[in-house]
Tab-separated table of C-alpha atoms in Angstrom:
chain	number	residue	atom	x	y	z
G	1	MET	CA	-19.446	10.016	14.562
G	2	LYS	CA	-15.879	8.854	15.317
G	3	ALA	CA	-13.215	10.900	13.526
G	4	VAL	CA	-9.477	11.610	13.489
G	5	ILE	CA	-7.299	14.606	12.604
G	6	TYR	CA	-4.258	14.569	10.331
G	7	ALA	CA	-1.802	17.484	10.257
G	8	ARG	CA	1.596	18.082	8.688
G	9	TYR	CA	4.207	20.757	8.229
G	10	SER	CA	6.773	20.587	5.448
G	11	SER	CA	10.244	21.714	6.460
G	12	LYS	CA	12.462	21.987	9.495
G	13	ASN	CA	12.453	25.752	9.031
G	14	GLN	CA	8.701	26.025	9.496
G	15	ASP	CA	7.156	26.762	12.868
G	16	LYS	CA	6.017	23.619	14.723
G	17	LYS	CA	3.099	25.675	16.048
G	18	SER	CA	1.488	25.259	12.625
G	19	ILE	CA	0.641	21.692	13.676
G	20	LYS	CA	-1.185	22.962	16.749
G	21	ASP	CA	-3.042	25.605	14.700
G	22	GLN	CA	-4.176	22.999	12.180
G	23	VAL	CA	-5.414	20.679	14.919
G	24	ILE	CA	-7.371	23.465	16.680
G	25	LEU	CA	-9.133	24.511	13.458
G	26	CYS	CA	-9.976	20.896	12.649
G	27	GLN	CA	-11.306	20.353	16.174
G	28	ILE	CA	-13.566	23.403	15.862
G	29	GLU	CA	-14.995	22.095	12.566
G	30	ALA	CA	-15.537	18.627	14.082
G	31	ASP	CA	-17.426	20.170	17.032
G	32	LYS	CA	-19.684	22.030	14.591
G	33	ARG	CA	-20.520	18.769	12.843
G	34	GLY	CA	-21.014	16.890	16.116
G	35	ASP	CA	-18.106	14.478	15.474
G	36	GLU	CA	-15.922	12.992	18.207
G	37	ILE	CA	-12.158	13.278	17.599
G	38	ILE	CA	-10.611	10.146	19.094
G	39	ALA	CA	-7.073	10.412	17.689
G	40	VAL	CA	-4.687	12.983	16.196
G	41	PHE	CA	-1.849	12.126	13.787
G	42	PHE	CA	0.827	14.529	12.566
G	43	ASP	CA	4.045	14.425	10.539
G	44	GLU	CA	6.815	16.918	11.249
G	45	ALA	CA	9.205	18.241	8.576
G	46	LYS	CA	7.762	15.984	5.865
G	47	SER	CA	7.184	17.132	2.292
G	48	GLY	CA	3.787	16.798	0.649
G	49	LEU	CA	5.575	14.982	-2.162
G	50	SER	CA	7.093	12.382	0.173
G	51	ASP	CA	5.698	8.932	0.963
G	52	ASP	CA	8.020	8.674	3.965
G	53	ARG	CA	5.314	9.828	6.368
G	54	GLU	CA	5.019	7.482	9.323
G	55	ALA	CA	2.080	9.248	10.969
G	56	TYR	CA	0.055	9.139	7.745
G	57	LYS	CA	0.683	5.390	7.452
G	58	GLU	CA	-0.261	4.893	11.107
G	59	MET	CA	-3.463	6.850	10.510
G	60	LEU	CA	-4.442	4.574	7.603
G	61	GLU	CA	-3.967	1.506	9.792
G	62	TYR	CA	-5.928	3.102	12.630
G	63	VAL	CA	-8.766	4.139	10.308
G	64	LYS	CA	-8.962	0.630	8.891
G	65	LYS	CA	-8.943	-1.166	12.263
G	66	ASN	CA	-11.361	1.179	14.029
G	67	SER	CA	-13.873	1.866	11.235
G	68	ILE	CA	-13.263	5.616	11.318
G	69	LYS	CA	-15.760	7.421	9.100
G	70	ARG	CA	-14.194	10.890	8.887
G	71	ILE	CA	-10.747	12.446	8.689
G	72	TYR	CA	-10.290	16.159	9.329
G	73	THR	CA	-7.325	17.927	7.777
G	74	TYR	CA	-6.592	21.608	7.285
G	75	HIS	CA	-5.959	21.664	3.506
G	76	THR	CA	-5.687	19.329	0.521
G	77	SER	CA	-1.945	20.038	0.450
G	78	ARG	CA	-1.604	18.321	3.851
G	79	ILE	CA	-2.497	15.033	2.118
G	80	SER	CA	-0.337	15.734	-0.957
G	81	ARG	CA	0.664	18.585	-3.237
G	82	ASP	CA	0.233	16.410	-6.322
G	83	THR	CA	-3.307	16.425	-7.751
G	84	ALA	CA	-3.208	12.864	-9.057
G	85	GLU	CA	-1.749	11.653	-5.747
G	86	ILE	CA	-4.501	13.398	-3.750
G	87	LYS	CA	-7.163	11.711	-5.882
G	88	LEU	CA	-5.555	8.296	-5.385
G	89	ARG	CA	-5.443	8.767	-1.618
G	90	VAL	CA	-9.024	10.092	-1.488
G	91	ARG	CA	-10.307	7.122	-3.503
G	92	GLU	CA	-8.368	4.717	-1.295
G	93	LEU	CA	-9.941	6.120	1.865
G	94	LYS	CA	-13.420	6.602	0.431
G	95	TYR	CA	-13.870	3.307	-1.405
G	96	ASN	CA	-11.541	0.938	0.476
G	97	TYR	CA	-12.215	2.138	4.012
G	98	GLY	CA	-15.547	3.986	3.658
G	99	THR	CA	-13.928	7.098	5.130
G	100	GLU	CA	-14.636	10.694	4.105
G	101	ILE	CA	-12.162	13.602	4.353
G	102	ILE	CA	-13.048	17.124	5.475
G	103	PHE	CA	-10.666	19.805	4.136
G	104	VAL	CA	-11.360	22.521	6.707
G	105	SER	CA	-9.773	25.666	5.234
G	106	GLN	CA	-11.237	25.092	1.764
G	107	GLY	CA	-14.688	24.098	2.948
G	108	ILE	CA	-14.823	20.982	0.775
G	109	THR	CA	-15.422	17.333	1.621
G	110	THR	CA	-15.170	14.065	-0.291
G	111	GLU	CA	-18.925	13.648	0.282
G	112	GLN	CA	-19.574	16.274	-2.415
G	113	GLU	CA	-20.511	14.952	-5.859
G	114	ASN	CA	-18.070	17.258	-7.668
G	115	ILE	CA	-15.152	16.462	-5.348
G	116	GLU	CA	-12.864	15.316	-8.209
G	117	LEU	CA	-13.332	18.667	-9.951
G	118	LEU	CA	-12.752	20.578	-6.710
G	119	LEU	CA	-9.583	18.612	-5.989
G	120	SER	CA	-8.290	19.340	-9.475
G	121	ALA	CA	-8.939	23.070	-9.085
G	122	ASN	CA	-7.204	23.254	-5.694
G	123	GLY	CA	-4.430	20.948	-6.865
G	124	ILE	CA	-3.440	23.334	-9.658
G	125	ALA	CA	-2.436	25.957	-7.106
G	126	ASP	CA	-0.410	23.404	-5.113
G	127	GLU	CA	1.380	22.162	-8.212
G	128	GLN	CA	2.185	25.723	-9.263
G	129	TYR	CA	3.631	26.288	-5.800
G	130	ILE	CA	5.841	23.205	-6.111
G	131	GLU	CA	6.900	24.195	-9.623
G	132	SER	CA	7.865	27.687	-8.424
G	133	ILE	CA	10.001	26.166	-5.666
G	134	ARG	CA	11.635	23.800	-8.158
G	135	LYS	CA	12.439	26.662	-10.544
G	136	ASN	CA	13.824	28.831	-7.749
G	137	THR	CA	15.993	25.935	-6.577
G	138	TRP	CA	17.122	25.298	-10.146
G	139	ARG	CA	18.058	28.961	-10.623
G	140	GLY	CA	19.949	28.965	-7.327
G	141	LEU	CA	21.965	25.888	-8.271
G	142	TYR	CA	22.654	27.260	-11.744
G	143	GLY	CA	23.875	30.511	-10.208
G	144	ARG	CA	26.279	28.618	-7.960
G	145	LEU	CA	27.579	26.645	-10.936
G	146	THR	CA	28.278	29.744	-13.020
G	147	GLN	CA	30.130	31.247	-10.046
G	148	GLY	CA	32.364	28.179	-9.879
G	149	LYS	CA	30.688	26.760	-6.766
G	150	VAL	CA	29.930	23.049	-6.250
G	151	VAL	CA	26.378	21.647	-6.450
G	152	PHE	CA	27.315	17.954	-6.681
G	153	ASP	CA	29.785	15.503	-5.151
G	154	ALA	CA	33.338	15.670	-6.454
G	155	LYS	CA	34.106	13.118	-9.169
G	156	PHE	CA	37.247	11.005	-9.083
G	157	GLY	CA	40.166	13.282	-9.955
G	158	TYR	CA	38.731	16.294	-8.110
G	159	ARG	CA	38.258	17.591	-4.568
G	160	ILE	CA	36.203	20.340	-2.946
G	161	LYS	CA	38.026	23.203	-1.283
G	162	ASP	CA	36.211	26.208	0.203
G	163	GLY	CA	33.038	25.256	-1.655
G	164	GLU	CA	34.766	25.116	-5.039
G	165	LEU	CA	35.905	22.253	-7.244
G	166	GLU	CA	39.587	21.813	-7.998
G	167	ILE	CA	41.807	19.120	-9.517
G	168	ASP	CA	43.266	16.477	-7.201
G	169	GLU	CA	46.589	15.940	-8.966
G	170	LYS	CA	47.228	12.507	-7.450
G	171	GLU	CA	43.915	11.112	-8.743
G	172	ALA	CA	44.208	13.100	-11.981
G	173	GLU	CA	47.317	11.089	-12.892
G	174	ILE	CA	45.253	7.891	-12.625
G	175	VAL	CA	42.539	9.426	-14.845
G	176	ARG	CA	45.132	10.246	-17.515
G	177	GLU	CA	46.488	6.698	-17.337
G	178	ILE	CA	42.980	5.243	-17.737
G	179	PHE	CA	42.384	7.255	-20.922
G	180	ASN	CA	45.808	6.329	-22.335
G	181	LEU	CA	45.246	2.624	-21.594
G	182	TYR	CA	41.826	2.744	-23.251
G	183	VAL	CA	42.963	4.382	-26.497
G	184	SER	CA	45.837	1.875	-26.642
G	185	GLY	CA	43.251	-0.901	-26.986
G	186	LYS	CA	42.600	-2.035	-23.415
G	187	GLY	CA	38.983	-2.682	-22.436
G	188	PHE	CA	37.082	-1.576	-19.325
G	189	LYS	CA	37.547	-4.949	-17.575
G	190	GLU	CA	41.247	-5.143	-18.389
G	191	ILE	CA	41.890	-1.615	-17.128
G	192	ALA	CA	39.990	-2.400	-13.910
G	193	ARG	CA	42.108	-5.537	-13.439
G	194	ILE	CA	45.339	-3.551	-13.916
G	195	LEU	CA	44.268	-0.932	-11.358
G	196	ASN	CA	43.225	-3.601	-8.833
G	197	GLN	CA	46.537	-5.426	-9.223
G	198	ARG	CA	48.298	-2.187	-8.291
G	199	ASN	CA	45.925	-1.654	-5.318
G	200	ILE	CA	44.871	1.768	-6.569
G	201	PRO	CA	41.797	3.003	-4.635
G	202	SER	CA	38.645	3.331	-6.751
G	203	PRO	CA	36.204	6.302	-6.680
G	204	ARG	CA	34.173	4.496	-3.993
G	205	ASN	CA	37.203	3.169	-2.092
G	206	ALA	CA	36.424	-0.394	-3.138
G	207	LYS	CA	37.657	-2.552	-6.026
G	208	TRP	CA	37.699	-1.116	-9.521
G	209	SER	CA	34.983	-2.442	-11.824
G	210	SER	CA	34.318	-2.060	-15.532
G	211	ASN	CA	31.440	0.327	-14.701
G	212	ALA	CA	33.758	2.591	-12.680
G	213	VAL	CA	36.180	2.793	-15.613
G	214	ARG	CA	33.310	3.433	-18.052
G	215	GLU	CA	32.024	6.329	-15.920
G	216	ILE	CA	35.408	8.037	-16.155
G	217	ILE	CA	35.809	7.491	-19.901
G	218	THR	CA	32.349	8.904	-20.691
G	219	ASN	CA	32.292	11.915	-18.335
G	220	GLU	CA	32.956	15.207	-20.143
G	221	ILE	CA	34.175	16.914	-16.974
G	222	TYR	CA	37.627	15.441	-17.634
G	223	LYS	CA	37.922	17.554	-20.791
G	224	GLY	CA	36.760	20.654	-18.887
G	225	VAL	CA	32.994	20.644	-19.575
G	226	ILE	CA	30.337	20.279	-16.850
G	227	ILE	CA	27.042	18.866	-18.142
G	228	TRP	CA	24.155	19.803	-15.883
G	229	ASN	CA	20.356	19.351	-15.948
G	230	LYS	CA	20.581	15.975	-17.717
G	231	ARG	CA	17.755	14.631	-15.558
G	232	GLN	CA	15.024	15.672	-13.189
G	233	TYR	CA	13.242	13.982	-10.291
G	234	LYS	CA	9.452	13.941	-10.270
G	235	LYS	CA	6.827	12.510	-7.964
G	236	ILE	CA	4.454	10.366	-10.005
G	237	ALA	CA	1.101	9.316	-8.533
G	238	GLY	CA	1.038	5.673	-7.491
G	239	PHE	CA	4.823	5.328	-7.162
G	240	PRO	CA	6.439	5.361	-3.687
G	241	LYS	CA	9.576	7.233	-4.734
G	242	ARG	CA	10.390	10.079	-7.070
G	243	LYS	CA	11.242	8.938	-10.577
G	244	VAL	CA	14.367	9.924	-12.468
G	245	ILE	CA	13.279	11.402	-15.801
G	246	PRO	CA	15.992	12.131	-18.403
G	247	ASN	CA	15.814	15.594	-19.967
G	248	PRO	CA	16.260	15.901	-23.736
G	249	PRO	CA	19.775	17.049	-24.797
G	250	SER	CA	18.286	20.413	-25.828
G	251	GLN	CA	17.694	21.152	-22.103
G	252	TRP	CA	21.170	20.195	-20.944
G	253	ILE	CA	23.326	22.996	-19.567
G	254	ARG	CA	26.944	22.920	-20.758
G	255	ILE	CA	29.395	24.991	-18.700
G	256	GLU	CA	32.926	25.354	-20.002
G	257	ARG	CA	35.483	24.962	-17.195
G	258	PRO	CA	38.965	24.821	-18.763
G	259	ASP	CA	40.457	25.114	-15.272
G	260	LEU	CA	39.056	21.647	-14.519
G	261	ARG	CA	40.462	19.998	-17.674
G	262	ILE	CA	42.515	16.899	-16.786
G	263	ILE	CA	43.005	15.482	-20.315
G	264	PRO	CA	43.116	17.174	-23.728
G	265	GLU	CA	39.802	17.367	-25.555
G	266	GLU	CA	41.310	15.428	-28.478
G	267	LEU	CA	42.142	12.475	-26.204
G	268	TRP	CA	38.611	12.435	-24.750
G	269	GLU	CA	37.073	12.432	-28.253
G	270	GLU	CA	39.431	9.672	-29.437
G	271	ALA	CA	38.550	7.471	-26.434
G	272	ASN	CA	34.793	7.885	-26.877
G	273	ASN	CA	34.855	7.393	-30.642
G	274	SER	CA	36.730	4.167	-29.947
G	275	ARG	CA	34.128	3.197	-27.338
G	276	LEU	CA	31.251	3.608	-29.788
G	277	SER	CA	32.965	1.589	-32.502
G	278	ARG	CA	33.829	-1.208	-30.066
G	279	ARG	CA	30.236	-1.373	-28.831
G	280	LYS	CA	28.937	-1.851	-32.377
G	281	GLY	CA	31.476	-4.595	-32.950
G	282	ASP	CA	30.567	-6.344	-29.696
G	283	ASN	CA	26.881	-6.397	-30.644
G	284	LYS	CA	27.674	-8.066	-33.977
G	285	ARG	CA	29.891	-10.712	-32.356
G	286	LYS	CA	27.902	-11.581	-29.255
G	287	GLY	CA	24.265	-11.065	-30.201
G	288	VAL	CA	21.652	-9.757	-27.770
G	289	GLY	CA	19.807	-11.440	-24.875
G	290	TYR	CA	21.978	-14.577	-24.487
G	291	THR	CA	20.858	-16.666	-21.441
G	292	THR	CA	22.114	-19.817	-19.728
G	293	LEU	CA	20.521	-22.637	-17.770
G	294	LEU	CA	22.367	-21.922	-14.497
G	295	GLY	CA	23.204	-18.227	-14.824
G	296	GLY	CA	22.568	-16.491	-11.507
G	297	PHE	CA	22.433	-19.777	-9.581
G	298	ILE	CA	26.198	-20.430	-9.631
G	299	LYS	CA	28.434	-18.419	-7.341
G	300	CYS	CA	32.131	-18.319	-6.557
G	301	GLU	CA	33.366	-18.812	-2.987
G	302	CYS	CA	34.008	-15.043	-2.900
G	303	GLY	CA	30.235	-14.527	-3.234
G	304	SER	CA	30.253	-13.154	-6.778
G	305	ASN	CA	28.301	-14.748	-9.632
G	306	LEU	CA	29.979	-16.932	-12.220
G	307	ILE	CA	29.319	-15.491	-15.661
G	308	LYS	CA	29.961	-16.648	-19.219
G	309	ASN	CA	33.640	-16.212	-19.974
G	310	SER	CA	33.348	-17.759	-23.436
G	311	ARG	CA	30.719	-19.593	-25.434
G	312	THR	CA	31.393	-22.785	-23.475
G	313	SER	CA	32.619	-21.790	-20.014
G	314	PHE	CA	31.928	-19.820	-16.823
G	315	ARG	CA	34.314	-17.776	-14.706
G	316	CYS	CA	34.055	-15.648	-11.547
G	317	ARG	CA	32.901	-12.150	-12.481
G	318	LEU	CA	35.299	-10.429	-10.075
G	319	SER	CA	38.282	-12.431	-11.333
G	320	LEU	CA	37.850	-10.720	-14.717
G	321	VAL	CA	38.841	-7.422	-13.094
G	322	GLY	CA	41.451	-8.867	-10.740
G	323	ALA	CA	39.284	-8.686	-7.625
G	324	CYS	CA	39.178	-12.502	-7.052
G	325	ASP	CA	42.094	-14.905	-7.353
G	326	ILE	CA	40.020	-17.874	-8.602
G	327	THR	CA	40.815	-17.493	-12.285
G	328	ALA	CA	39.811	-20.994	-13.438
G	329	SER	CA	37.160	-21.451	-16.116
G	330	PHE	CA	34.439	-24.094	-15.694
G	331	SER	CA	32.770	-25.920	-18.579
G	332	GLU	CA	29.109	-24.946	-18.950
G	333	ALA	CA	28.119	-28.406	-20.218
G	334	MET	CA	29.880	-30.093	-17.286
G	335	LEU	CA	28.207	-27.807	-14.727
G	336	ASN	CA	24.788	-28.354	-16.301
G	337	GLN	CA	25.126	-32.147	-16.126
G	338	ILE	CA	26.500	-32.213	-12.569
G	339	VAL	CA	23.897	-29.818	-11.154
G	340	ILE	CA	20.899	-31.463	-12.866
G	341	GLN	CA	22.032	-34.882	-11.629
G	342	ALA	CA	22.387	-33.481	-8.098
G	343	ILE	CA	18.834	-32.052	-8.245
G	344	LYS	CA	17.386	-35.438	-9.305
G	345	GLN	CA	19.250	-37.236	-6.518
G	346	TYR	CA	18.062	-34.654	-3.978
G	347	LEU	CA	14.422	-35.102	-5.042
G	348	LYS	CA	14.587	-38.908	-4.918
G	349	GLU	CA	16.346	-39.163	-1.563
G	350	ASN	CA	14.396	-36.583	0.436
G	351	ARG	CA	10.722	-37.298	-0.297
G	352	GLU	CA	9.874	-38.149	3.323
G	353	LYS	CA	11.961	-35.261	4.658
G	354	PHE	CA	9.972	-32.811	2.466
G	355	LYS	CA	6.703	-34.079	3.926
G	356	GLU	CA	7.982	-33.993	7.506
G	357	GLU	CA	9.204	-30.398	7.121
G	358	LEU	CA	5.867	-29.299	5.684
G	359	GLU	CA	3.904	-31.120	8.392
G	360	GLU	CA	6.025	-29.402	11.052
G	361	GLN	CA	5.409	-26.029	9.452
G	362	ILE	CA	1.643	-26.592	9.370
G	363	LYS	CA	1.616	-27.857	12.970
G	364	LEU	CA	3.649	-24.859	14.079
G	365	TYR	CA	1.233	-22.529	12.306
G	366	TYR	CA	-1.825	-24.011	13.998
G	367	SER	CA	-0.111	-24.333	17.377
G	368	LYS	CA	0.170	-20.558	17.426
G	369	GLN	CA	-3.558	-20.154	16.843
G	370	LYS	CA	-5.887	-19.763	19.816
G	371	SER	CA	-8.380	-22.548	20.566
G	372	LYS	CA	-12.125	-22.011	20.939
G	373	SER	CA	-11.695	-22.432	24.672
G	374	ASP	CA	-8.977	-19.746	24.769
G	375	ILE	CA	-11.178	-17.267	22.902
G	376	SER	CA	-14.188	-17.974	25.132
G	377	LYS	CA	-12.122	-17.493	28.302
G	378	GLU	CA	-10.758	-14.211	26.961
G	379	ILE	CA	-14.318	-12.991	26.217
G	380	ASP	CA	-15.450	-13.939	29.745
G	381	ASN	CA	-12.509	-12.143	31.389
G	382	LEU	CA	-13.047	-8.970	29.349
G	383	THR	CA	-16.784	-9.061	30.038
G	384	LYS	CA	-16.138	-9.199	33.794
G	385	LYS	CA	-13.743	-6.253	33.569
G	386	LEU	CA	-16.251	-4.334	31.449
G	387	ASN	CA	-19.045	-4.906	33.975
G	388	ASN	CA	-16.818	-3.684	36.814
G	389	ILE	CA	-15.971	-0.492	34.923
G	390	LEU	CA	-19.670	0.070	34.051
G	391	GLU	CA	-20.565	-0.081	37.746
G	392	ILE	CA	-17.895	2.507	38.591
G	393	PHE	CA	-18.960	4.665	35.630
G	394	GLU	CA	-22.588	4.812	36.863
G	395	GLU	CA	-21.438	6.413	40.103
G	396	THR	CA	-18.492	8.550	38.872
G	397	PRO	CA	-18.599	8.989	35.082
G	398	SER	CA	-15.432	10.265	33.393
G	399	LYS	CA	-13.970	10.540	29.907
G	400	ALA	CA	-11.143	8.115	30.760
G	401	LEU	CA	-13.624	5.442	31.902
G	402	ALA	CA	-15.763	6.014	28.809
G	403	GLU	CA	-12.747	5.413	26.585
G	404	LYS	CA	-11.908	2.230	28.508
G	405	ILE	CA	-15.492	0.985	28.131
G	406	LYS	CA	-15.317	1.605	24.391
G	407	GLU	CA	-11.965	-0.220	24.177
G	408	TYR	CA	-13.302	-3.312	25.992
G	409	GLU	CA	-16.509	-3.391	23.930
G	410	GLU	CA	-14.524	-3.296	20.686
G	411	LYS	CA	-12.192	-6.081	21.871
G	412	ILE	CA	-15.128	-8.278	22.911
G	413	ASN	CA	-16.881	-7.760	19.568
G	414	LEU	CA	-13.722	-8.694	17.656
G	415	LEU	CA	-13.262	-11.842	19.755
G	416	LYS	CA	-16.884	-12.847	19.154
G	417	LEU	CA	-16.346	-12.509	15.404
G	418	GLU	CA	-13.158	-14.585	15.708
G	419	LEU	CA	-15.030	-17.277	17.641
G	420	LYS	CA	-17.855	-17.340	15.110
G	421	SER	CA	-15.472	-17.938	12.194
G	422	PHE	CA	-13.186	-20.391	14.057
G	423	ASN	CA	-12.371	-23.786	12.512
G	424	GLU	CA	-10.401	-26.603	14.081
G	425	ILE	CA	-8.046	-28.648	11.917
G	426	GLU	CA	-8.120	-32.332	12.843
G	427	ASN	CA	-5.588	-33.840	10.455
G	428	VAL	CA	-3.314	-33.007	7.525
G	429	ILE	CA	-2.624	-35.325	4.602
G	430	ILE	CA	0.111	-34.243	2.201
G	431	ASP	CA	0.023	-35.426	-1.396
G	432	ASP	CA	3.646	-35.485	-2.582
G	433	GLU	CA	2.851	-36.220	-6.234
G	434	VAL	CA	4.669	-32.985	-7.022
G	435	ILE	CA	8.015	-34.755	-6.441
G	436	ASP	CA	7.284	-37.238	-9.240
G	437	ILE	CA	6.187	-34.388	-11.509
G	438	LEU	CA	9.406	-32.495	-10.851
G	439	ILE	CA	11.594	-35.558	-11.453
G	440	GLN	CA	9.897	-36.095	-14.827
G	441	GLN	CA	10.409	-32.450	-15.748
G	442	ILE	CA	14.071	-32.567	-14.690
G	443	ASP	CA	14.565	-35.639	-16.941
G	444	ASN	CA	13.413	-33.515	-19.901
G	445	ILE	CA	15.163	-30.304	-18.856
G	446	PHE	CA	17.602	-30.162	-21.766
G	447	ALA	CA	14.773	-30.427	-24.305
G	448	MET	CA	13.043	-27.317	-22.944
G	449	ASP	CA	13.574	-23.665	-23.747
G	450	ILE	CA	15.943	-21.944	-21.307
G	451	GLN	CA	13.301	-19.856	-19.531
G	452	SER	CA	10.962	-22.799	-18.812
G	453	ALA	CA	13.884	-24.927	-17.636
G	454	ARG	CA	15.118	-22.184	-15.283
G	455	GLU	CA	11.645	-21.813	-13.744
G	456	ILE	CA	11.569	-25.538	-12.915
G	457	ILE	CA	15.082	-25.473	-11.471
G	458	SER	CA	14.187	-22.464	-9.298
G	459	GLU	CA	11.510	-24.558	-7.519
G	460	VAL	CA	14.258	-26.756	-6.042
G	461	LEU	CA	17.616	-24.986	-6.319
G	462	GLU	CA	18.548	-21.865	-4.385
G	463	GLU	CA	22.291	-21.660	-4.975
G	464	VAL	CA	25.339	-23.548	-6.238
G	465	LYS	CA	28.700	-22.472	-4.840
G	466	ILE	CA	32.092	-23.479	-6.216
G	467	GLU	CA	34.834	-23.616	-3.592
G	468	ARG	CA	38.522	-24.548	-3.698
G	469	ASP	CA	39.786	-27.665	-1.981
G	470	LYS	CA	41.838	-26.469	1.012
G	471	GLU	CA	44.579	-29.037	0.442
G	472	LEU	CA	44.643	-30.066	-3.230
G	473	GLN	CA	45.559	-27.257	-5.596
G	474	GLY	CA	43.419	-27.072	-8.725
G	475	PHE	CA	40.560	-29.110	-7.204
G	476	TYR	CA	37.111	-27.622	-6.539
G	477	TRP	CA	33.995	-28.656	-4.640
G	478	ILE	CA	30.434	-27.922	-5.684
G	479	ASN	CA	28.166	-27.152	-2.730
G	480	TYR	CA	24.396	-26.986	-3.138
G	481	LYS	CA	21.703	-25.076	-1.315
G	482	PHE	CA	18.325	-26.663	-2.093
G	483	LYS	CA	14.703	-25.795	-1.322
G	484	ASN	CA	11.865	-28.023	-0.172
G	485	PRO	CA	9.714	-28.151	-3.360
G	486	LEU	CA	6.560	-28.772	-1.318
G	487	LEU	CA	7.079	-25.279	0.075
G	488	THR	CA	7.843	-23.637	-3.286
G	489	PHE	CA	5.992	-25.576	-5.980
G	490	ASN	CA	2.283	-25.372	-6.870
G	491	ARG	CA	1.749	-28.077	-4.287
G	492	LYS	CA	-1.332	-30.115	-3.403
G	493	ILE	CA	-2.232	-30.458	0.278
G	494	ASN	CA	-5.479	-31.983	1.521
G	495	VAL	CA	-6.803	-30.865	4.889
G	496	ILE	CA	-9.330	-32.998	6.765
G	497	ALA	CA	-11.319	-30.530	8.845
G	498	GLY	CA	-14.024	-30.460	11.520
G	499	ALA	CA	-17.712	-29.935	10.938
G	500	GLY	CA	-18.740	-26.784	9.172
G	501	PHE	CA	-15.431	-26.498	7.291
G	502	GLU	CA	-14.648	-27.427	3.691
G	503	PRO	CA	-13.512	-31.095	3.772
G	504	ALA	CA	-10.675	-30.567	1.280
G	505	THR	CA	-8.695	-27.366	0.900
G	506	SER	CA	-5.642	-26.783	-1.297
G	507	GLY	CA	-2.811	-24.330	-1.082
G	508	LEU	CA	-2.041	-24.059	2.643
């Protein structure tokens, strides 16, 4: 039976020889069972909790394409150290690919009836191992924190010197100004605009934003308190990346660091009490979940989205914080009317162009496909090569020739299947009724709910960009980027096909 081997070692500090040892033990077990190992896959310095394992992904593709019936691996932990994740991977291989896994060191296989129970039992030990590592790491980081060492990147207002955190007085002055501006009544956006106007570098060396100001106002480090262990990262079965899981406040670690205090505690409390009261007031004034017909479609020439500046107008998002010099406001009602009219005109004027583009796409697709004649010629050529190798093999057999024979036989069989299922497309007739349907829907767009209207618009419109006239001050142009609705809508396409093929097929 054809089989492959998968091996892995976890960290850069581990001995690479462990890969070789795993492969040897798997090979011995395969020989006992009479299986032929035809490929070996291994990941170096990859955690059992990581999905960033190229060799494992390559193995799955290889198993699928070559109908591999068995995978040999040293231990369940080589597949994953998470019990639920192991079970998902085992089920994927067993039921999707018809492939069994042999876990050599534990003497268990997925062919056993009680495999789920066995995986759970072995998985407990792996999870305890991971948990012990996590706790040891946690204790090590906590120890560094209590000794005044750094375990995170320096926040704005601080720098790292000799592995310890200290105040950066130049940035600290900006932090103090931000707090003073906020308690005086300025908002996050207004403070960001003031800082940008003065060309003060932000924490990420870009433009200041309201979020950057908010992060400073809400961080307790500026009053001399480090909050640690607010969240943890866990691998959850079925998800490609580790998930951030907030810890309850009872698990937070608060470390008093008066030497890192940039502002008085009273000022920090005043600013955050003000923030909470303002947030409540904003919710009462603005309501929750407000949406617009063109929100997200309209962009400024700087590339930023236009957002609601008032109940009736849009404005560039970056201009609100001084990062864009287009400060004009644009009437929402005017934009809605202009854009909807442009969509209707686009649909009416480009009906034939839509069809031509779709026809070209379909022709291009089928031009790339091999003809029956091409497939037959390829089968004949491979068959001749195979016969030549068989003649040589009869006189001087070798493993290399045997592998080549197997490769050619598999290619020929695949081509024969391709030839058997081949269909030739004779003609394509496109029904463009969808254009009329869209025009009717656009006529009624303002009578619809916002979400339904936006879905219809998205079938045709990709982007609207507002740009200044280069010569006339105060004048703006609206540029549109449209889609071909026959390529995006639930279109109807009829295909007239050759014998043995359905005479009408939709959805190409």
